[in-house]
PDB file of C-alpha atoms and ligand atoms in Angstrom:
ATOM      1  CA  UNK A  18      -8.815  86.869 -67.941  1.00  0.00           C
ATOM      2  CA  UNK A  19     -12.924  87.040 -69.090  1.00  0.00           C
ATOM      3  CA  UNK A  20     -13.522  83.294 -69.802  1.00  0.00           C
ATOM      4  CA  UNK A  21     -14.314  82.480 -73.386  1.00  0.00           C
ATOM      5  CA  UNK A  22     -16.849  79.836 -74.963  1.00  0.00           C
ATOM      6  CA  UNK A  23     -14.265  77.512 -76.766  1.00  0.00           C
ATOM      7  CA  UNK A  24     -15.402  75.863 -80.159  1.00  0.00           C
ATOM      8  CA  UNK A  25     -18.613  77.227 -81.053  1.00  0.00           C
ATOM      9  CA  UNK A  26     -18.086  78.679 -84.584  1.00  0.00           C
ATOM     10  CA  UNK A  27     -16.180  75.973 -85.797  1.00  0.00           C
ATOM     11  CA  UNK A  28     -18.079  73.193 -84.426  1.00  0.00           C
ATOM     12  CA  UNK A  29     -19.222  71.702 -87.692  1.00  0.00           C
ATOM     13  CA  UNK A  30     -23.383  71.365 -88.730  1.00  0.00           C
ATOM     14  CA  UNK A  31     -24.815  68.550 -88.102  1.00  0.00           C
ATOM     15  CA  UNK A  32     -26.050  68.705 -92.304  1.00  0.00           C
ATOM     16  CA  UNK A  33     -22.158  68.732 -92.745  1.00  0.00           C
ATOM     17  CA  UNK A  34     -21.738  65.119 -94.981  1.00  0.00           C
ATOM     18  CA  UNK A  35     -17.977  64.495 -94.589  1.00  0.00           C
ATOM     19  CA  UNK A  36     -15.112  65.863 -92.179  1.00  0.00           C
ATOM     20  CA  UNK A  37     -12.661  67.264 -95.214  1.00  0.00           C
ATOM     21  CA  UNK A  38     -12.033  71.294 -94.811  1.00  0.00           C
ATOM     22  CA  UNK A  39     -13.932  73.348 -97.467  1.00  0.00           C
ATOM     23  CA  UNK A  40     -11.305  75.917 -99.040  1.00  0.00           C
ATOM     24  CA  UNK A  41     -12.220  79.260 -99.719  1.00  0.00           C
ATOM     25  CA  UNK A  42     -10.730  81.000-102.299  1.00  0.00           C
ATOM     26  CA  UNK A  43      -9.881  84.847-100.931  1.00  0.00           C
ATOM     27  CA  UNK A  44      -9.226  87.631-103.639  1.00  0.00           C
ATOM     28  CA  UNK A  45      -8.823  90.640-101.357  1.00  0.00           C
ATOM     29  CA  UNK A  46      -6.143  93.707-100.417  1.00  0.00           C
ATOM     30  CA  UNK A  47      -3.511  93.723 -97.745  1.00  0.00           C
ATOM     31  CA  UNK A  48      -3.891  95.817 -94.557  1.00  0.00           C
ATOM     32  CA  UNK A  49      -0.908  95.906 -92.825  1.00  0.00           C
ATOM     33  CA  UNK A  50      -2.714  96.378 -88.983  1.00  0.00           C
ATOM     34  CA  UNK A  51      -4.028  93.537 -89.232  1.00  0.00           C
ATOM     35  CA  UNK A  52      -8.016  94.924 -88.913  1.00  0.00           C
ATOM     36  CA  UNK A  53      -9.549  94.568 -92.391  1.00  0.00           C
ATOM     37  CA  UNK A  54      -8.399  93.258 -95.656  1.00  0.00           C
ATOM     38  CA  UNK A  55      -6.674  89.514 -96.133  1.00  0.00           C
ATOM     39  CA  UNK A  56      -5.520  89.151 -92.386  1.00  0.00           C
ATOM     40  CA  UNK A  57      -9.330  89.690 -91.083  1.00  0.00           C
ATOM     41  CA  UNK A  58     -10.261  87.273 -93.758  1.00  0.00           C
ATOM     42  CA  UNK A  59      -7.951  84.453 -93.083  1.00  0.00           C
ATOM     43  CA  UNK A  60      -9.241  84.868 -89.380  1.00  0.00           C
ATOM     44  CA  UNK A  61     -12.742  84.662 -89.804  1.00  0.00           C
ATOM     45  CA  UNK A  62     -12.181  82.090 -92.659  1.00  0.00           C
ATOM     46  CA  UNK A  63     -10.405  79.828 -90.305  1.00  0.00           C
ATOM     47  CA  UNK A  64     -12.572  80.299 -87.221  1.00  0.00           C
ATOM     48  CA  UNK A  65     -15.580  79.096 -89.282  1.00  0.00           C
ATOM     49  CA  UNK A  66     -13.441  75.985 -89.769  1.00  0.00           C
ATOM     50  CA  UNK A  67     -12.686  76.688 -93.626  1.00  0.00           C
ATOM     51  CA  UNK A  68      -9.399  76.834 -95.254  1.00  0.00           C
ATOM     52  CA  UNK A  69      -8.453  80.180 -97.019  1.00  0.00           C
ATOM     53  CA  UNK A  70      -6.558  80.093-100.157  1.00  0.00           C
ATOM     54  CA  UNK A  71      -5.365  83.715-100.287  1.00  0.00           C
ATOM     55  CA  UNK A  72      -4.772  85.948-103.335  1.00  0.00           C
ATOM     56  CA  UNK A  73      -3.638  89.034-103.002  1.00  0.00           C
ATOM     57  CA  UNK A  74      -5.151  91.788-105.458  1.00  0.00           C
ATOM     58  CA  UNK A  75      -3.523  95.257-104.145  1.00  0.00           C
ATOM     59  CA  UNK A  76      -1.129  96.616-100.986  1.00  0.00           C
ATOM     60  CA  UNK A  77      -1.947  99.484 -98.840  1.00  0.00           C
ATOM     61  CA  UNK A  78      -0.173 101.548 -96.428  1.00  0.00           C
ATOM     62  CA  UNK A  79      -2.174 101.750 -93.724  1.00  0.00           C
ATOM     63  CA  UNK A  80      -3.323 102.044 -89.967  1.00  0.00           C
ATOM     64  CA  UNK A  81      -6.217 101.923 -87.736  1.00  0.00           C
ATOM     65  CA  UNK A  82      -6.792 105.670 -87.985  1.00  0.00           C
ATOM     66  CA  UNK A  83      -7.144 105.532 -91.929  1.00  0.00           C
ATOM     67  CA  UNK A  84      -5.825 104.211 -95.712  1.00  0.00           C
ATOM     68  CA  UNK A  85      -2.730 106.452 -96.742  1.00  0.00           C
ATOM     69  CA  UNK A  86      -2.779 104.790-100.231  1.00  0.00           C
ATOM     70  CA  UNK A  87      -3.191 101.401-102.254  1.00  0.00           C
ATOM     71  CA  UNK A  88      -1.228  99.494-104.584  1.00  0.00           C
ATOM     72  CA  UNK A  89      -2.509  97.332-106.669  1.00  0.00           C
ATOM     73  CA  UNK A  90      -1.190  93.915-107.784  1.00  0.00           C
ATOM     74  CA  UNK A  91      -0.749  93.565-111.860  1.00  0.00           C
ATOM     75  CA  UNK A  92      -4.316  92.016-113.068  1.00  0.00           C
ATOM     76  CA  UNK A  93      -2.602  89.180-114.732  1.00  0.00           C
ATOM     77  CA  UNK A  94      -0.853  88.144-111.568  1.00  0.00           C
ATOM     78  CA  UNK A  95      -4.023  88.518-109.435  1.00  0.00           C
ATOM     79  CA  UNK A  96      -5.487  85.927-112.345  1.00  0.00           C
ATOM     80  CA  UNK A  97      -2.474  83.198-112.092  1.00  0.00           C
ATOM     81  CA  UNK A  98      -2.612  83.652-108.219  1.00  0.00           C
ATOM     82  CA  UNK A  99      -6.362  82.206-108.907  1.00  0.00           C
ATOM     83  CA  UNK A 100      -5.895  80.005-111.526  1.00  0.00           C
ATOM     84  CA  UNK A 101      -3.151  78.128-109.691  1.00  0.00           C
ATOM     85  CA  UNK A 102      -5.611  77.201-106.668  1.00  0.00           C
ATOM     86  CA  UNK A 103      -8.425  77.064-108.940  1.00  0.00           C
ATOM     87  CA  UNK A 104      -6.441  73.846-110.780  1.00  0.00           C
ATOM     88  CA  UNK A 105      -5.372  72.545-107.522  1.00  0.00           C
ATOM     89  CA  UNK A 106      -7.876  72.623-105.130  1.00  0.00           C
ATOM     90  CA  UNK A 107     -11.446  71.874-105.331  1.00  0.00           C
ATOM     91  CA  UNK A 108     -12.593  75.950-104.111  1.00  0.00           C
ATOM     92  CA  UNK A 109     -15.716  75.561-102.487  1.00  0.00           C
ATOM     93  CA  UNK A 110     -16.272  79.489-102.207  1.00  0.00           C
ATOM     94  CA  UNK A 111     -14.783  82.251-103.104  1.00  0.00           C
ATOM     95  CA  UNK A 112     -14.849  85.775-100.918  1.00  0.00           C
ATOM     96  CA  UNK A 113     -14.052  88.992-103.078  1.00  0.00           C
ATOM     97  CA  UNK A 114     -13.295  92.381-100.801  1.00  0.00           C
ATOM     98  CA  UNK A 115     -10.483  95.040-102.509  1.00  0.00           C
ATOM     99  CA  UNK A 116     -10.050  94.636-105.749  1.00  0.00           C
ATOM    100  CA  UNK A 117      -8.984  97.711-105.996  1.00  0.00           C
ATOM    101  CA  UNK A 118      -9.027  98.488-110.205  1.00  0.00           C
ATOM    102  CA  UNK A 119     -11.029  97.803-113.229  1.00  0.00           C
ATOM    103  CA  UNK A 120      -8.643  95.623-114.425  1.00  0.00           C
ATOM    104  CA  UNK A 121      -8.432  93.050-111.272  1.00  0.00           C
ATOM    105  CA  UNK A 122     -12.219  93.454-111.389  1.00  0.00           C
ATOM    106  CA  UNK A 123     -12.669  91.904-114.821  1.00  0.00           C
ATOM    107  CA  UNK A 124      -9.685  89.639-114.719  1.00  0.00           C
ATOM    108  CA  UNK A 125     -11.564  88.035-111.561  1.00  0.00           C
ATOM    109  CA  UNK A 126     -14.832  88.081-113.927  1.00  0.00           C
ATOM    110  CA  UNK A 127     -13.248  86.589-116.343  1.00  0.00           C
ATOM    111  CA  UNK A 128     -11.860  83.726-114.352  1.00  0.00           C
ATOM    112  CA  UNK A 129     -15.385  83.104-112.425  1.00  0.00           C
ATOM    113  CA  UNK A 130     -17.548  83.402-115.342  1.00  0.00           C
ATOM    114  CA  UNK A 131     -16.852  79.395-115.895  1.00  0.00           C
ATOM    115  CA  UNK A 132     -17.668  78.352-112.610  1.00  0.00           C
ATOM    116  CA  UNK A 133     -20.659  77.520-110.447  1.00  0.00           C
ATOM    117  CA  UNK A 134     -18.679  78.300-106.952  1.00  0.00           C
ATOM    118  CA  UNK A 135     -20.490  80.514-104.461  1.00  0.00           C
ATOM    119  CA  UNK A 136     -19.540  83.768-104.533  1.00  0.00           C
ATOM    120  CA  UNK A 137     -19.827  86.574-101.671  1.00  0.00           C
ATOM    121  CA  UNK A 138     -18.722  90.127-103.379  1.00  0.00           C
ATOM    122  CA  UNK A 139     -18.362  92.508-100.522  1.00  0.00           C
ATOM    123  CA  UNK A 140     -17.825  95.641-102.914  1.00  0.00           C
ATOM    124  CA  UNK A 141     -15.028  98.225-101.049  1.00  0.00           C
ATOM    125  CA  UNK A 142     -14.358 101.088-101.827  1.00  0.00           C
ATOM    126  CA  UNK A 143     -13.703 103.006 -99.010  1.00  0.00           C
ATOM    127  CA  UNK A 144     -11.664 102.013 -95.756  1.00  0.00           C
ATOM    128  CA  UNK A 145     -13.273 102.500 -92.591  1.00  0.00           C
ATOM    129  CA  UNK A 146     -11.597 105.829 -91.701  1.00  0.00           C
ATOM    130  CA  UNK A 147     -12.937 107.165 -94.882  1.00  0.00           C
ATOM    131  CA  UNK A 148     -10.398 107.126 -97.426  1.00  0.00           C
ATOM    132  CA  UNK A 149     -10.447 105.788-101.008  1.00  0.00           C
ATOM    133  CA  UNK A 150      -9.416 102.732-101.945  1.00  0.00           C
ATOM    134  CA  UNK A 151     -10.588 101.950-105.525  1.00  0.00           C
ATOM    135  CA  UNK A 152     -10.460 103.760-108.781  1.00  0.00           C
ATOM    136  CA  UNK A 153     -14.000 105.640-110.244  1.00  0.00           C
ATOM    137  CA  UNK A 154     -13.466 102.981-112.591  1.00  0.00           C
ATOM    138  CA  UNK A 155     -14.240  99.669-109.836  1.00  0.00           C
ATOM    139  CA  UNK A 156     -17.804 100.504-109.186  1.00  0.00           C
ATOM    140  CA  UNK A 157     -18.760 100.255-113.116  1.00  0.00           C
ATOM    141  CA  UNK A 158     -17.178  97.096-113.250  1.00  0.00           C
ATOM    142  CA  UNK A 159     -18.236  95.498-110.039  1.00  0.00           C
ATOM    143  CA  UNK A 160     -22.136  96.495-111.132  1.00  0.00           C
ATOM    144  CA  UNK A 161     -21.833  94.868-114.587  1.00  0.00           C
ATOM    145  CA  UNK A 162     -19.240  92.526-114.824  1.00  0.00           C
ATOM    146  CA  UNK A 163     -19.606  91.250-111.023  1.00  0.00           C
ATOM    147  CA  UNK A 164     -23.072  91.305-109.553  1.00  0.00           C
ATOM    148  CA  UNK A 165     -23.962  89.000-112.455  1.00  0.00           C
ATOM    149  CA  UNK A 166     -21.621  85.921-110.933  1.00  0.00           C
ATOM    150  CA  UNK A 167     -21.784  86.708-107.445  1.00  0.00           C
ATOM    151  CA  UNK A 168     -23.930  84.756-104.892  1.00  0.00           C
ATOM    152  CA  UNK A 169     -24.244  87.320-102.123  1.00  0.00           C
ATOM    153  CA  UNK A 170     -23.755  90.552-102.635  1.00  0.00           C
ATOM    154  CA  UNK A 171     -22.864  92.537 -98.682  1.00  0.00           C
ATOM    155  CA  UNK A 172     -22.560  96.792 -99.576  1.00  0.00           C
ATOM    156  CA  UNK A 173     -23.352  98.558 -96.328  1.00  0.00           C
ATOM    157  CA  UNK A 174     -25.676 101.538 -96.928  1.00  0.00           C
ATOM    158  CA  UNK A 175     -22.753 104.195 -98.028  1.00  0.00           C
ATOM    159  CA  UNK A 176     -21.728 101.450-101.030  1.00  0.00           C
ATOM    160  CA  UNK A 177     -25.134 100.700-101.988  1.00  0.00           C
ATOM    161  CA  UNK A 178     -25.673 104.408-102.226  1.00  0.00           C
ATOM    162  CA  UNK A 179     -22.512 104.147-104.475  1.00  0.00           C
ATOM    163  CA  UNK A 180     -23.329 101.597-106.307  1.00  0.00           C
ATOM    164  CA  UNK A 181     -27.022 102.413-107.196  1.00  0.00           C
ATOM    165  CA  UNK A 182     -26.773 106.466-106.901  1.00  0.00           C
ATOM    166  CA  UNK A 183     -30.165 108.113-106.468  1.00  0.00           C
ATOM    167  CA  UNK A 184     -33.322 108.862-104.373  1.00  0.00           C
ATOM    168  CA  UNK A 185     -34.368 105.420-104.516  1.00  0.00           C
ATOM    169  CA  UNK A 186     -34.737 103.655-101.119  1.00  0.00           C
ATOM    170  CA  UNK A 187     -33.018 100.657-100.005  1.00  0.00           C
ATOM    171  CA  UNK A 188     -35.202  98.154-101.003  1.00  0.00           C
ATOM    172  CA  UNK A 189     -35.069  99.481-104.755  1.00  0.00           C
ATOM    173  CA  UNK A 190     -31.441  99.757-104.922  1.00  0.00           C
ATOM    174  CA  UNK A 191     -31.259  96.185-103.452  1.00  0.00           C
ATOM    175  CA  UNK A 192     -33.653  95.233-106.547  1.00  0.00           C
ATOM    176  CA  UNK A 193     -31.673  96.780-108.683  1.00  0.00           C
ATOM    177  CA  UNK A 194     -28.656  94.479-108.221  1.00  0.00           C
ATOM    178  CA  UNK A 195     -30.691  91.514-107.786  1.00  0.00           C
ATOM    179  CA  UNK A 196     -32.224  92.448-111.404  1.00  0.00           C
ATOM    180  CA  UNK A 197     -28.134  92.803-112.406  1.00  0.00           C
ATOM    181  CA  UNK A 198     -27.811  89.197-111.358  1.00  0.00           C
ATOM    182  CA  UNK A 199     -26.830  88.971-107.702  1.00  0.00           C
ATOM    183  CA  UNK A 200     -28.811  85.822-106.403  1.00  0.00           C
ATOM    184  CA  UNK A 201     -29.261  87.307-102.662  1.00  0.00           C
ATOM    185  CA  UNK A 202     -27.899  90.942-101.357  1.00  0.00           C
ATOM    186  CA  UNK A 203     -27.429  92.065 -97.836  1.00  0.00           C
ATOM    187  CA  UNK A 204     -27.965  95.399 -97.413  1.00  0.00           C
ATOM    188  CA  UNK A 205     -25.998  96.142 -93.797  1.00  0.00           C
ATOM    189  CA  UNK A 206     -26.790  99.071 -91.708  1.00  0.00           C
ATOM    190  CA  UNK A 207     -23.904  99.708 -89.403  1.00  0.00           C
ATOM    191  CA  UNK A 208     -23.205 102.989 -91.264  1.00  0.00           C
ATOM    192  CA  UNK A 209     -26.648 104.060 -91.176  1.00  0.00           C
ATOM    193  CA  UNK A 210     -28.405 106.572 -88.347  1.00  0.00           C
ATOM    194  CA  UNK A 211     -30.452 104.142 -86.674  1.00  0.00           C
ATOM    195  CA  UNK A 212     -30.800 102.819 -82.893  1.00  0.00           C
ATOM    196  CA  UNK A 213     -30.510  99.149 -83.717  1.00  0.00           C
ATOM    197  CA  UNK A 214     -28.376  97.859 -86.218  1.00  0.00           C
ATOM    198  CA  UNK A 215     -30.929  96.773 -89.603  1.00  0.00           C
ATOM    199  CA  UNK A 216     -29.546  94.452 -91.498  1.00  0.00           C
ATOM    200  CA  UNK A 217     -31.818  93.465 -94.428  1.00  0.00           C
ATOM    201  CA  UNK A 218     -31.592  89.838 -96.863  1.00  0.00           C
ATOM    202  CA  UNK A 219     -32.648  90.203-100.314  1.00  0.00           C
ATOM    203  CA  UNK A 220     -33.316  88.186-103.240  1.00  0.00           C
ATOM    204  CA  UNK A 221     -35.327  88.082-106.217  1.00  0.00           C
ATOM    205  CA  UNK A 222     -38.921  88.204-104.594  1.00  0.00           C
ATOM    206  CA  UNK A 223     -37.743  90.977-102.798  1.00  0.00           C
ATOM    207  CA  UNK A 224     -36.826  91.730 -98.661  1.00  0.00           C
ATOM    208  CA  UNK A 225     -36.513  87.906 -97.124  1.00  0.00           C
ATOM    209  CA  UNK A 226     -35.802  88.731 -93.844  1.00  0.00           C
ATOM    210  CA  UNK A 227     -34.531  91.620 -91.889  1.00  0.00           C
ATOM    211  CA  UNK A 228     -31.821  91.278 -89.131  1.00  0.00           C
ATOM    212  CA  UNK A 229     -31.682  93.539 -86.224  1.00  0.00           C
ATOM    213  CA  UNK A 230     -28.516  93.963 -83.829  1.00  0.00           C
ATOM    214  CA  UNK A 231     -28.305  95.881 -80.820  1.00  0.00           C
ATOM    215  CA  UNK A 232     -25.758  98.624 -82.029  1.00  0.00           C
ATOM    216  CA  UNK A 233     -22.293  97.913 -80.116  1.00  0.00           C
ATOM    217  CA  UNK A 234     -20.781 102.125 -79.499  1.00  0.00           C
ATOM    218  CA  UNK A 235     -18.069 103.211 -81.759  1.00  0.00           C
ATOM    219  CA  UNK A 236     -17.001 102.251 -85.224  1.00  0.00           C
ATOM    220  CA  UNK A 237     -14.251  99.025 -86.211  1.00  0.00           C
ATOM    221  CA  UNK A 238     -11.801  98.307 -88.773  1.00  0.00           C
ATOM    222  CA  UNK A 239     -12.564  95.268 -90.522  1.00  0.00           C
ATOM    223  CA  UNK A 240     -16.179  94.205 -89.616  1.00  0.00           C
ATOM    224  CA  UNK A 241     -17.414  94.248 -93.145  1.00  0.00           C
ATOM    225  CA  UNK A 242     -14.951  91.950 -94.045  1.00  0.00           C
ATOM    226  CA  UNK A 243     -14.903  89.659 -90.895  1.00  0.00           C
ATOM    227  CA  UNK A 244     -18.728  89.260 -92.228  1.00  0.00           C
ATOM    228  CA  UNK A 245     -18.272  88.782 -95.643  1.00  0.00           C
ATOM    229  CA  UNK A 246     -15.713  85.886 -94.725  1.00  0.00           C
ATOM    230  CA  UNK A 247     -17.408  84.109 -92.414  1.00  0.00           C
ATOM    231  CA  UNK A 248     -20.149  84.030 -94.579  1.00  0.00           C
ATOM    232  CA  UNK A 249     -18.225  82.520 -97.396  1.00  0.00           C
ATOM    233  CA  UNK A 250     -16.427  79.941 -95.042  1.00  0.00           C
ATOM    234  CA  UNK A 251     -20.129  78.941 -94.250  1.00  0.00           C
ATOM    235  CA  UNK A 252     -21.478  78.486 -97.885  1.00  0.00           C
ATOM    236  CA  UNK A 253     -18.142  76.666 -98.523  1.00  0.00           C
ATOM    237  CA  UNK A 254     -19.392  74.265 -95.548  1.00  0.00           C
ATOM    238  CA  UNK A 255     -22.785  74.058 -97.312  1.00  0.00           C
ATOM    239  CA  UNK A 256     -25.081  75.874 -95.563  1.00  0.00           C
ATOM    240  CA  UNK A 257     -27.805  78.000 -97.884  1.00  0.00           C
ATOM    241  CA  UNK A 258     -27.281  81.165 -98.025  1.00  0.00           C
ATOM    242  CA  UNK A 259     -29.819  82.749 -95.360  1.00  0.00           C
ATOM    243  CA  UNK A 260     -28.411  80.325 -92.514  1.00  0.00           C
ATOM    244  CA  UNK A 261     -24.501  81.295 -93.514  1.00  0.00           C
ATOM    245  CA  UNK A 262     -25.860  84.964 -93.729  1.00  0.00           C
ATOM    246  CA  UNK A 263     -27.382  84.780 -89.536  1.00  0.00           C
ATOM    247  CA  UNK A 264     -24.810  82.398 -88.421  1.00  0.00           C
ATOM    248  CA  UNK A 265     -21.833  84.748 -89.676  1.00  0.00           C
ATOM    249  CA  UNK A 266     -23.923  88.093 -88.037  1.00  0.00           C
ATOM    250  CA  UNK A 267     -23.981  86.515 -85.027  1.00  0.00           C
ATOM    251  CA  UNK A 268     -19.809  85.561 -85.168  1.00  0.00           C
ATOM    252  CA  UNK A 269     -19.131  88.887 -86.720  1.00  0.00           C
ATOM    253  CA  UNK A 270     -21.567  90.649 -83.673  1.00  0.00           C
ATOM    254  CA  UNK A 271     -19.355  88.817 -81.134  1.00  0.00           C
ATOM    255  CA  UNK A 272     -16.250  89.397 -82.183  1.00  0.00           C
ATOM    256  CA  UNK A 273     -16.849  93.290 -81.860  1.00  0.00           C
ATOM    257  CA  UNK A 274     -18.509  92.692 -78.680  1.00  0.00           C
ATOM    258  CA  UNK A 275     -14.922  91.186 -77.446  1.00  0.00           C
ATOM    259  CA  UNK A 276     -13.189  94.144 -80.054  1.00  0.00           C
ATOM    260  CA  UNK A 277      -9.526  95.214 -79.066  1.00  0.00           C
ATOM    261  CA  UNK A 278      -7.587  98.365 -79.658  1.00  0.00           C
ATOM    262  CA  UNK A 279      -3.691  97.409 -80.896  1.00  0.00           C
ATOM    263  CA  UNK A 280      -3.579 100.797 -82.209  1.00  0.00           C
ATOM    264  CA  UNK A 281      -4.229 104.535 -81.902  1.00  0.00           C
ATOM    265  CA  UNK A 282      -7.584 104.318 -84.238  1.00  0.00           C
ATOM    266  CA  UNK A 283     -10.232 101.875 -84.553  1.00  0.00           C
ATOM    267  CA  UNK A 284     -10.719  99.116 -82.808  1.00  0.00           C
ATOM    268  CA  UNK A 285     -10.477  95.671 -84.585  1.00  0.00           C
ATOM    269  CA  UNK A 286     -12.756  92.578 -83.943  1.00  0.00           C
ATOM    270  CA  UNK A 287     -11.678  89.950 -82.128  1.00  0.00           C
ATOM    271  CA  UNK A 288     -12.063  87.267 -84.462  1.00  0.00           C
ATOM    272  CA  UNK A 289     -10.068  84.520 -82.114  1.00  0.00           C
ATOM    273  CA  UNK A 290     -12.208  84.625 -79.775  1.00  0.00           C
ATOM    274  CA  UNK A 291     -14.297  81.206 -79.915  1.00  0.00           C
TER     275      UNK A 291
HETATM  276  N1  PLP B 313     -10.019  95.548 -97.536  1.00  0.00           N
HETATM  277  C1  PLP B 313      -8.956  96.308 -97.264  1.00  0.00           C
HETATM  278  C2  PLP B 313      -7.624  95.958 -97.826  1.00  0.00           C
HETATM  279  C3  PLP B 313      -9.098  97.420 -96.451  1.00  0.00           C
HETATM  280  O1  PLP B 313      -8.024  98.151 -96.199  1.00  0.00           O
HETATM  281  C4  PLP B 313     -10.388  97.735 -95.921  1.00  0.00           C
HETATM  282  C5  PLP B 313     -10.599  98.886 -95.059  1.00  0.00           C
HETATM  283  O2  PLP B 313      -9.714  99.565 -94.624  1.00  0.00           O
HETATM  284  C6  PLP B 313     -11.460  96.917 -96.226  1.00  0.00           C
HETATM  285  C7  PLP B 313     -11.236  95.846 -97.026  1.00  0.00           C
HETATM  286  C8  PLP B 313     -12.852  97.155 -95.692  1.00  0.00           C
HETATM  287  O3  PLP B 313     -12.874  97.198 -94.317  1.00  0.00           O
HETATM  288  P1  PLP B 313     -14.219  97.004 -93.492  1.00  0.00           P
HETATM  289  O4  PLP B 313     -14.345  95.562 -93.197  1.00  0.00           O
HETATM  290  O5  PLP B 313     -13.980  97.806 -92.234  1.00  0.00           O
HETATM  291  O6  PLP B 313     -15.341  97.514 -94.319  1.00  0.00           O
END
């Protein structure tokens, strides 16, 4: 047995005023290993000592190796899933990965658009082994419709390419959906061909700090979303948005440093770690 630190992540900040558990609100897809999707969310959520509230927008058939498809729940349910928690429980942030469809997309709008919760949109569309899993339609509505009420915006490189097509660099395309209305962006550059991996923090003056990580070999199931959530469970706890942003790098880092391999593909982060 390696010995583990015990309690570090969810060892609350000292700036924390009471001892009640934030909730996060969760509106993401199912993945049935376990790796990515609601199950990596509910992990990280809960190791950062925040409750997740989960809604489920869409199913998918799936493994480590790859997606084989998605099904998504019927917008109107995704929107009572929300509404219910929304009346009942004082959400103090709400984490966005699949949705999968147009339709969840702007039903989730719709529902936000009244509320000043934090919001971190981590914009999927494609699983880690590559395959699709949201209609052409999605990306149009996550640009206008989404970027507008969300908080933090986290696309790795490939989905701000997809999001902001063209020969612009990173820094523009991060501009661009800071002038759509996303308060902060990280831009994260596991998918991208460099020695280190360069994460960069944006907001409206432009590039506020840049993150580098040494790059761990090998590619995981679920660490965009393991990141996303842990930096929502953080905001829900209060921190501003550039200390949730480090704090959850650094969690996210370690759990693929301590990654595991339940299955034939990818391996998945070890998100119980602490
Ligand atoms: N959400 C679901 C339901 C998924 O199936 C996937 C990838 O397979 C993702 C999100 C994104 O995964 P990652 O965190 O590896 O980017």
């Amino acid at each position: 047995m390696v010995p583990q630190q015990t309690g570090r992540y969810n060892r609350r900040m000292t700036s924390e005023k009471t001892a009640a558990i934030p909730v996060v609100l969760i509106l993401s897809g199912n993945d049935p290993s376990g790796g990515a999707g609601m199950a990596a969310d509910i992990q990280a959520v809960t190791a950062l000592a925040a409750h997740p509230a989960p809604v489920l927008t869409s199913l998918t058939v799936q493994d480590t190796v790859n997606a084989n498809s998605v099904h998504p729940v019927e917008s109107k349910l995704v929107r009572s899933q929300a509404e219910a928690i929304l009346a009942d429980m004082p959400v103090a942030a709400v984490k966005i990965g699949l949705l999968a469809n147009a339709a969840i997309a702007d039903e989730v709008a719709r529902l936000l658009a009244g509320t000043s919760i934090p919001v971190v949109l981590d914009p999927v569309l494609v699983a880690a082994g590559g395959a699709q899993l949201a209609t052409d339609d999605l990306r149009e509505s996550l640009l206008q419709r989404l970027t507008g009420l969300s908080t933090l915006l986290t696309p790795n490189a490939s989905e701000l390419h997809s999001l902001v097509p063209g020969s612009a660099n990173a820094d523009e395309k991060a501009e661009k959906l800071i002038s759509l209305g996303a308060r902060w962006v990280l831009v994260k550059g596991a998918d991208a061909d460099t020695d280190d991996v360069e994460n960069g923090l944006y907001n409206d003056a432009g590039l506020y700090e840049r993150f580098s990580w040494p790059r761990l070999a090998g590619t995981y199931h679920g660490s965009g979303c393991t990141l996303a959530a842990a930096t929502a469970a953080l905001l829900a706890r209060g921190a501003p948005v550039p200390e949730a942003v480090a704090i959850a790098q650094q969690y996210t880092w370690e759990t693929l440093q301590q990654a595991f391999s339940p299955g034939r593909g990818q391996p998945i982060p070890n998100r119980n770690f602490n």
